Amino acid sequence: MSGFELYLFLKNQNLLQNSPKYWWPNAGSEWCLISTILTQNTKWENVLKSMQNLGDINLKNLIEIDEFELSQKIAPSGFKNQKAKRLKLLAKNIIQDYGDFESFKENVSREWLLNQKGIGYETADSILCYVCFREVMVVDRYTQKLLAKEGIEFFEYEDIQYYLENEIIENFSIIAEENENDLNLCFSNFHGMIVEFCKRS
């Protein structure tokens, strides 16, 4: 099964019928940005508990909140002290380098994100895809697991990403209309379908 055939197979499962448009809740928001950090090494249910504790959070709040208080609020997500430090540092660096959240969304690069403490490929690409609406395919452990099951195996993150992105780009004209002619929407839905399928399998 090719990467595009996998997309079509997953599409036929109606996996995203109860999901938000871009699969990740509150895509494009500061809420979404914060949740990409909290979701590292934990279940999504735990992230939601942490986000509920944080309430109406934004970058300004993250900079101003006491680190210990922040760590207590995000405790359900695990690694509370580490994540609290990283969230505060990320918020500070965004404001310092970009001025505000909207400028960050428009101008941030993958290189800048990868230079931030605690942000690896998956988190950087999640931010680019779901926060900044860039044309980027996120690769996670579900993606690797499903591809391996189908006999498609790569050892490097970026090799998997390149393979899937190219498969979609080469065949996008076939599925453009159902994705509102939005390649980013297609990539986000593809990633979302992979995660939802693996969770249910």
C-alpha atoms as a PDB file:
ATOM      1  CA  MET A   1       0.000   0.000   0.000  1.00  0.00           C
ATOM      2  CA  SER A   2       1.425   3.365  -1.023  1.00  0.00           C
ATOM      3  CA  GLY A   3       1.200   6.451   1.156  1.00  0.00           C
ATOM      4  CA  PHE A   4      -1.615   7.837  -0.991  1.00  0.00           C
ATOM      5  CA  GLU A   5      -3.482   4.544  -0.908  1.00  0.00           C
ATOM      6  CA  LEU A   6      -3.163   4.655   2.864  1.00  0.00           C
ATOM      7  CA  TYR A   7      -4.712   8.132   2.854  1.00  0.00           C
ATOM      8  CA  LEU A   8      -7.653   6.901   0.758  1.00  0.00           C
ATOM      9  CA  PHE A   9      -8.111   3.831   2.983  1.00  0.00           C
ATOM     10  CA  LEU A  10      -8.221   5.992   6.104  1.00  0.00           C
ATOM     11  CA  LYS A  11     -10.528   8.523   4.448  1.00  0.00           C
ATOM     12  CA  ASN A  12     -13.072   5.771   3.830  1.00  0.00           C
ATOM     13  CA  GLN A  13     -13.157   4.951   7.553  1.00  0.00           C
ATOM     14  CA  ASN A  14     -14.828   8.291   8.447  1.00  0.00           C
ATOM     15  CA  LEU A  15     -12.415   8.688  11.350  1.00  0.00           C
ATOM     16  CA  LEU A  16     -12.698  12.470  11.675  1.00  0.00           C
ATOM     17  CA  GLN A  17     -16.457  12.924  11.527  1.00  0.00           C
ATOM     18  CA  ASN A  18     -16.602  14.212  15.127  1.00  0.00           C
ATOM     19  CA  SER A  19     -13.302  16.137  15.012  1.00  0.00           C
ATOM     20  CA  PRO A  20     -12.613  19.863  14.541  1.00  0.00           C
ATOM     21  CA  LYS A  21     -11.773  21.075  11.039  1.00  0.00           C
ATOM     22  CA  TYR A  22      -8.006  20.768  11.463  1.00  0.00           C
ATOM     23  CA  TRP A  23      -8.331  17.765  13.845  1.00  0.00           C
ATOM     24  CA  TRP A  24      -6.290  19.360  16.659  1.00  0.00           C
ATOM     25  CA  PRO A  25      -8.665  21.357  18.907  1.00  0.00           C
ATOM     26  CA  ASN A  26      -8.477  25.152  18.729  1.00  0.00           C
ATOM     27  CA  ALA A  27      -6.041  25.104  15.798  1.00  0.00           C
ATOM     28  CA  GLY A  28      -4.301  28.413  15.203  1.00  0.00           C
ATOM     29  CA  SER A  29      -4.570  29.557  18.821  1.00  0.00           C
ATOM     30  CA  GLU A  30      -2.273  30.048  21.792  1.00  0.00           C
ATOM     31  CA  TRP A  31      -4.228  27.218  23.445  1.00  0.00           C
ATOM     32  CA  CYS A  32      -3.121  24.960  20.600  1.00  0.00           C
ATOM     33  CA  LEU A  33       0.508  26.068  20.917  1.00  0.00           C
ATOM     34  CA  ILE A  34       0.613  25.318  24.650  1.00  0.00           C
ATOM     35  CA  SER A  35      -1.060  21.938  24.168  1.00  0.00           C
ATOM     36  CA  THR A  36       1.623  20.844  21.681  1.00  0.00           C
ATOM     37  CA  ILE A  37       4.189  21.099  24.488  1.00  0.00           C
ATOM     38  CA  LEU A  38       1.976  19.456  27.095  1.00  0.00           C
ATOM     39  CA  THR A  39       1.141  16.491  24.861  1.00  0.00           C
ATOM     40  CA  GLN A  40       4.753  15.273  24.881  1.00  0.00           C
ATOM     41  CA  ASN A  41       4.997  11.834  26.525  1.00  0.00           C
ATOM     42  CA  THR A  42       1.426  11.724  27.778  1.00  0.00           C
ATOM     43  CA  LYS A  43      -2.151  10.925  26.781  1.00  0.00           C
ATOM     44  CA  TRP A  44      -4.384  13.577  25.252  1.00  0.00           C
ATOM     45  CA  GLU A  45      -6.889  13.181  28.089  1.00  0.00           C
ATOM     46  CA  ASN A  46      -4.186  14.396  30.497  1.00  0.00           C
ATOM     47  CA  VAL A  47      -3.465  17.411  28.307  1.00  0.00           C
ATOM     48  CA  LEU A  48      -7.129  18.391  28.400  1.00  0.00           C
ATOM     49  CA  LYS A  49      -7.102  18.256  32.212  1.00  0.00           C
ATOM     50  CA  SER A  50      -4.060  20.532  32.291  1.00  0.00           C
ATOM     51  CA  MET A  51      -5.570  22.957  29.800  1.00  0.00           C
ATOM     52  CA  GLN A  52      -8.769  23.091  31.844  1.00  0.00           C
ATOM     53  CA  ASN A  53      -6.675  23.956  34.909  1.00  0.00           C
ATOM     54  CA  LEU A  54      -4.941  26.731  32.973  1.00  0.00           C
ATOM     55  CA  GLY A  55      -8.217  28.314  31.877  1.00  0.00           C
ATOM     56  CA  ASP A  56      -7.974  31.276  29.483  1.00  0.00           C
ATOM     57  CA  ILE A  57      -4.191  31.075  29.097  1.00  0.00           C
ATOM     58  CA  ASN A  58      -1.976  33.016  26.688  1.00  0.00           C
ATOM     59  CA  LEU A  59       1.703  33.870  26.228  1.00  0.00           C
ATOM     60  CA  LYS A  60       1.512  36.920  28.479  1.00  0.00           C
ATOM     61  CA  ASN A  61      -0.020  34.831  31.276  1.00  0.00           C
ATOM     62  CA  LEU A  62       2.680  32.188  30.833  1.00  0.00           C
ATOM     63  CA  ILE A  63       5.440  34.745  31.294  1.00  0.00           C
ATOM     64  CA  GLU A  64       3.811  36.279  34.359  1.00  0.00           C
ATOM     65  CA  ILE A  65       2.602  33.161  36.187  1.00  0.00           C
ATOM     66  CA  ASP A  66       4.740  31.768  38.991  1.00  0.00           C
ATOM     67  CA  GLU A  67       6.622  28.693  37.768  1.00  0.00           C
ATOM     68  CA  PHE A  68       5.543  26.557  40.736  1.00  0.00           C
ATOM     69  CA  GLU A  69       1.900  27.525  40.240  1.00  0.00           C
ATOM     70  CA  LEU A  70       2.172  26.688  36.545  1.00  0.00           C
ATOM     71  CA  SER A  71       3.720  23.298  37.334  1.00  0.00           C
ATOM     72  CA  GLN A  72       0.798  22.465  39.646  1.00  0.00           C
ATOM     73  CA  LYS A  73      -1.772  23.383  37.017  1.00  0.00           C
ATOM     74  CA  ILE A  74      -0.148  21.239  34.328  1.00  0.00           C
ATOM     75  CA  ALA A  75       0.622  18.304  36.645  1.00  0.00           C
ATOM     76  CA  PRO A  76      -1.856  15.929  34.908  1.00  0.00           C
ATOM     77  CA  SER A  77       0.353  16.067  31.786  1.00  0.00           C
ATOM     78  CA  GLY A  78       3.381  14.693  33.637  1.00  0.00           C
ATOM     79  CA  PHE A  79       6.936  16.084  33.743  1.00  0.00           C
ATOM     80  CA  LYS A  80       5.323  19.142  35.323  1.00  0.00           C
ATOM     81  CA  ASN A  81       8.505  20.956  36.373  1.00  0.00           C
ATOM     82  CA  GLN A  82      10.247  20.397  33.057  1.00  0.00           C
ATOM     83  CA  LYS A  83       7.223  21.417  31.010  1.00  0.00           C
ATOM     84  CA  ALA A  84       6.588  24.485  33.164  1.00  0.00           C
ATOM     85  CA  LYS A  85      10.140  25.717  32.565  1.00  0.00           C
ATOM     86  CA  ARG A  86       9.903  25.045  28.845  1.00  0.00           C
ATOM     87  CA  LEU A  87       6.539  26.742  28.448  1.00  0.00           C
ATOM     88  CA  LYS A  88       7.706  29.871  30.231  1.00  0.00           C
ATOM     89  CA  LEU A  89      10.930  29.998  28.222  1.00  0.00           C
ATOM     90  CA  LEU A  90       9.099  29.456  24.938  1.00  0.00           C
ATOM     91  CA  ALA A  91       6.599  32.210  25.725  1.00  0.00           C
ATOM     92  CA  LYS A  92       9.420  34.594  26.682  1.00  0.00           C
ATOM     93  CA  ASN A  93      11.382  33.816  23.490  1.00  0.00           C
ATOM     94  CA  ILE A  94       8.332  34.236  21.263  1.00  0.00           C
ATOM     95  CA  ILE A  95       7.579  37.688  22.680  1.00  0.00           C
ATOM     96  CA  GLN A  96      11.264  38.643  22.612  1.00  0.00           C
ATOM     97  CA  ASP A  97      11.882  37.548  19.005  1.00  0.00           C
ATOM     98  CA  TYR A  98       8.477  38.106  17.380  1.00  0.00           C
ATOM     99  CA  GLY A  99       6.688  40.680  19.520  1.00  0.00           C
ATOM    100  CA  ASP A 100       3.335  38.919  19.615  1.00  0.00           C
ATOM    101  CA  PHE A 101       1.613  35.640  18.806  1.00  0.00           C
ATOM    102  CA  GLU A 102       0.285  36.656  15.377  1.00  0.00           C
ATOM    103  CA  SER A 103       3.742  37.718  14.213  1.00  0.00           C
ATOM    104  CA  PHE A 104       5.134  34.446  15.540  1.00  0.00           C
ATOM    105  CA  LYS A 105       2.564  32.452  13.550  1.00  0.00           C
ATOM    106  CA  GLU A 106       3.368  34.320  10.365  1.00  0.00           C
ATOM    107  CA  ASN A 107       7.155  34.410  10.617  1.00  0.00           C
ATOM    108  CA  VAL A 108       8.455  31.535  12.734  1.00  0.00           C
ATOM    109  CA  SER A 109      10.731  29.015  11.033  1.00  0.00           C
ATOM    110  CA  ARG A 110      11.238  25.334  11.716  1.00  0.00           C
ATOM    111  CA  GLU A 111      14.864  26.096  12.528  1.00  0.00           C
ATOM    112  CA  TRP A 112      13.836  28.591  15.224  1.00  0.00           C
ATOM    113  CA  LEU A 113      11.466  26.074  16.781  1.00  0.00           C
ATOM    114  CA  LEU A 114      14.071  23.301  16.783  1.00  0.00           C
ATOM    115  CA  ASN A 115      16.448  25.647  18.592  1.00  0.00           C
ATOM    116  CA  GLN A 116      13.986  25.955  21.499  1.00  0.00           C
ATOM    117  CA  LYS A 117      14.655  23.774  24.528  1.00  0.00           C
ATOM    118  CA  GLY A 118      12.456  20.687  24.534  1.00  0.00           C
ATOM    119  CA  ILE A 119      11.161  21.035  20.968  1.00  0.00           C
ATOM    120  CA  GLY A 120      12.012  18.221  18.582  1.00  0.00           C
ATOM    121  CA  TYR A 121      10.815  17.408  15.079  1.00  0.00           C
ATOM    122  CA  GLU A 122       7.346  16.204  16.021  1.00  0.00           C
ATOM    123  CA  THR A 123       6.524  19.151  18.272  1.00  0.00           C
ATOM    124  CA  ALA A 124       8.002  21.681  15.829  1.00  0.00           C
ATOM    125  CA  ASP A 125       5.958  20.278  12.972  1.00  0.00           C
ATOM    126  CA  SER A 126       2.818  20.098  15.123  1.00  0.00           C
ATOM    127  CA  ILE A 127       3.231  23.810  15.819  1.00  0.00           C
ATOM    128  CA  LEU A 128       3.850  24.588  12.145  1.00  0.00           C
ATOM    129  CA  CYS A 129       0.901  22.479  10.988  1.00  0.00           C
ATOM    130  CA  TYR A 130      -1.746  23.189  13.606  1.00  0.00           C
ATOM    131  CA  VAL A 131      -0.759  26.587  15.009  1.00  0.00           C
ATOM    132  CA  CYS A 132       0.745  28.288  11.942  1.00  0.00           C
ATOM    133  CA  PHE A 133      -1.224  26.408   9.256  1.00  0.00           C
ATOM    134  CA  ARG A 134       1.915  25.595   7.273  1.00  0.00           C
ATOM    135  CA  GLU A 135       1.982  22.818   4.670  1.00  0.00           C
ATOM    136  CA  VAL A 136       3.760  20.303   6.909  1.00  0.00           C
ATOM    137  CA  MET A 137       2.990  16.655   7.662  1.00  0.00           C
ATOM    138  CA  VAL A 138       3.448  15.641  11.308  1.00  0.00           C
ATOM    139  CA  VAL A 139       5.106  12.289  11.951  1.00  0.00           C
ATOM    140  CA  ASP A 140       4.584  10.580  15.306  1.00  0.00           C
ATOM    141  CA  ARG A 141       4.866   7.079  16.766  1.00  0.00           C
ATOM    142  CA  TYR A 142       1.422   6.197  15.380  1.00  0.00           C
ATOM    143  CA  THR A 143       2.594   7.129  11.896  1.00  0.00           C
ATOM    144  CA  GLN A 144       5.727   4.991  12.204  1.00  0.00           C
ATOM    145  CA  LYS A 145       3.745   2.067  13.619  1.00  0.00           C
ATOM    146  CA  LEU A 146       1.089   2.129  10.889  1.00  0.00           C
ATOM    147  CA  LEU A 147       3.572   2.493   8.037  1.00  0.00           C
ATOM    148  CA  ALA A 148       5.700  -0.357   9.399  1.00  0.00           C
ATOM    149  CA  LYS A 149       2.593  -2.546   9.597  1.00  0.00           C
ATOM    150  CA  GLU A 150       2.004  -1.837   5.903  1.00  0.00           C
ATOM    151  CA  GLY A 151       5.598  -2.737   5.062  1.00  0.00           C
ATOM    152  CA  ILE A 152       6.703   0.871   4.603  1.00  0.00           C
ATOM    153  CA  GLU A 153       9.644   1.346   6.923  1.00  0.00           C
ATOM    154  CA  PHE A 154      12.033   4.250   7.304  1.00  0.00           C
ATOM    155  CA  PHE A 155      14.534   4.879  10.064  1.00  0.00           C
ATOM    156  CA  GLU A 156      14.607   8.680   9.965  1.00  0.00           C
ATOM    157  CA  TYR A 157      11.772  11.054  10.837  1.00  0.00           C
ATOM    158  CA  GLU A 158      12.361  13.293   7.847  1.00  0.00           C
ATOM    159  CA  ASP A 159      12.426  10.344   5.429  1.00  0.00           C
ATOM    160  CA  ILE A 160       8.917   9.351   6.556  1.00  0.00           C
ATOM    161  CA  GLN A 161       7.760  12.946   6.313  1.00  0.00           C
ATOM    162  CA  TYR A 162       9.198  13.405   2.827  1.00  0.00           C
ATOM    163  CA  TYR A 163       7.603  10.159   1.632  1.00  0.00           C
ATOM    164  CA  LEU A 164       4.114  11.048   2.898  1.00  0.00           C
ATOM    165  CA  GLU A 165       4.230  14.682   1.827  1.00  0.00           C
ATOM    166  CA  ASN A 166       5.347  13.768  -1.689  1.00  0.00           C
ATOM    167  CA  GLU A 167       2.628  11.124  -1.999  1.00  0.00           C
ATOM    168  CA  ILE A 168      -0.013  13.712  -1.120  1.00  0.00           C
ATOM    169  CA  ILE A 169       1.476  16.501  -3.251  1.00  0.00           C
ATOM    170  CA  GLU A 170       1.733  14.234  -6.306  1.00  0.00           C
ATOM    171  CA  ASN A 171      -1.922  13.199  -5.983  1.00  0.00           C
ATOM    172  CA  PHE A 172      -3.397  16.353  -4.497  1.00  0.00           C
ATOM    173  CA  SER A 173      -5.440  17.225  -7.568  1.00  0.00           C
ATOM    174  CA  ILE A 174      -7.520  14.087  -6.901  1.00  0.00           C
ATOM    175  CA  ILE A 175      -8.380  15.097  -3.335  1.00  0.00           C
ATOM    176  CA  ALA A 176      -8.043  18.887  -3.499  1.00  0.00           C
ATOM    177  CA  GLU A 177     -11.772  19.632  -3.532  1.00  0.00           C
ATOM    178  CA  GLU A 178     -12.545  17.543  -0.447  1.00  0.00           C
ATOM    179  CA  ASN A 179      -9.728  19.396   1.334  1.00  0.00           C
ATOM    180  CA  GLU A 180     -10.972  22.852   0.259  1.00  0.00           C
ATOM    181  CA  ASN A 181      -7.887  23.156  -1.998  1.00  0.00           C
ATOM    182  CA  ASP A 182      -5.881  23.539   1.216  1.00  0.00           C
ATOM    183  CA  LEU A 183      -2.762  21.354   1.390  1.00  0.00           C
ATOM    184  CA  ASN A 184      -2.288  22.160   5.072  1.00  0.00           C
ATOM    185  CA  LEU A 185      -5.824  20.946   5.807  1.00  0.00           C
ATOM    186  CA  CYS A 186      -5.034  17.749   3.921  1.00  0.00           C
ATOM    187  CA  PHE A 187      -1.822  17.134   5.879  1.00  0.00           C
ATOM    188  CA  SER A 188      -3.511  17.847   9.219  1.00  0.00           C
ATOM    189  CA  ASN A 189      -6.387  15.513   8.399  1.00  0.00           C
ATOM    190  CA  PHE A 190      -4.020  12.788   7.196  1.00  0.00           C
ATOM    191  CA  HIS A 191      -2.111  12.928  10.461  1.00  0.00           C
ATOM    192  CA  GLY A 192      -5.356  13.036  12.429  1.00  0.00           C
ATOM    193  CA  MET A 193      -6.735   9.994  10.607  1.00  0.00           C
ATOM    194  CA  ILE A 194      -3.570   8.035  11.321  1.00  0.00           C
ATOM    195  CA  VAL A 195      -3.771   8.808  15.043  1.00  0.00           C
ATOM    196  CA  GLU A 196      -7.500   8.057  15.288  1.00  0.00           C
ATOM    197  CA  PHE A 197      -7.118   4.789  13.357  1.00  0.00           C
ATOM    198  CA  CYS A 198      -4.233   3.589  15.535  1.00  0.00           C
ATOM    199  CA  LYS A 199      -6.082   4.487  18.730  1.00  0.00           C
ATOM    200  CA  ARG A 200      -9.023   2.376  17.659  1.00  0.00           C
ATOM    201  CA  SER A 201      -7.028  -0.551  16.286  1.00  0.00           C
END
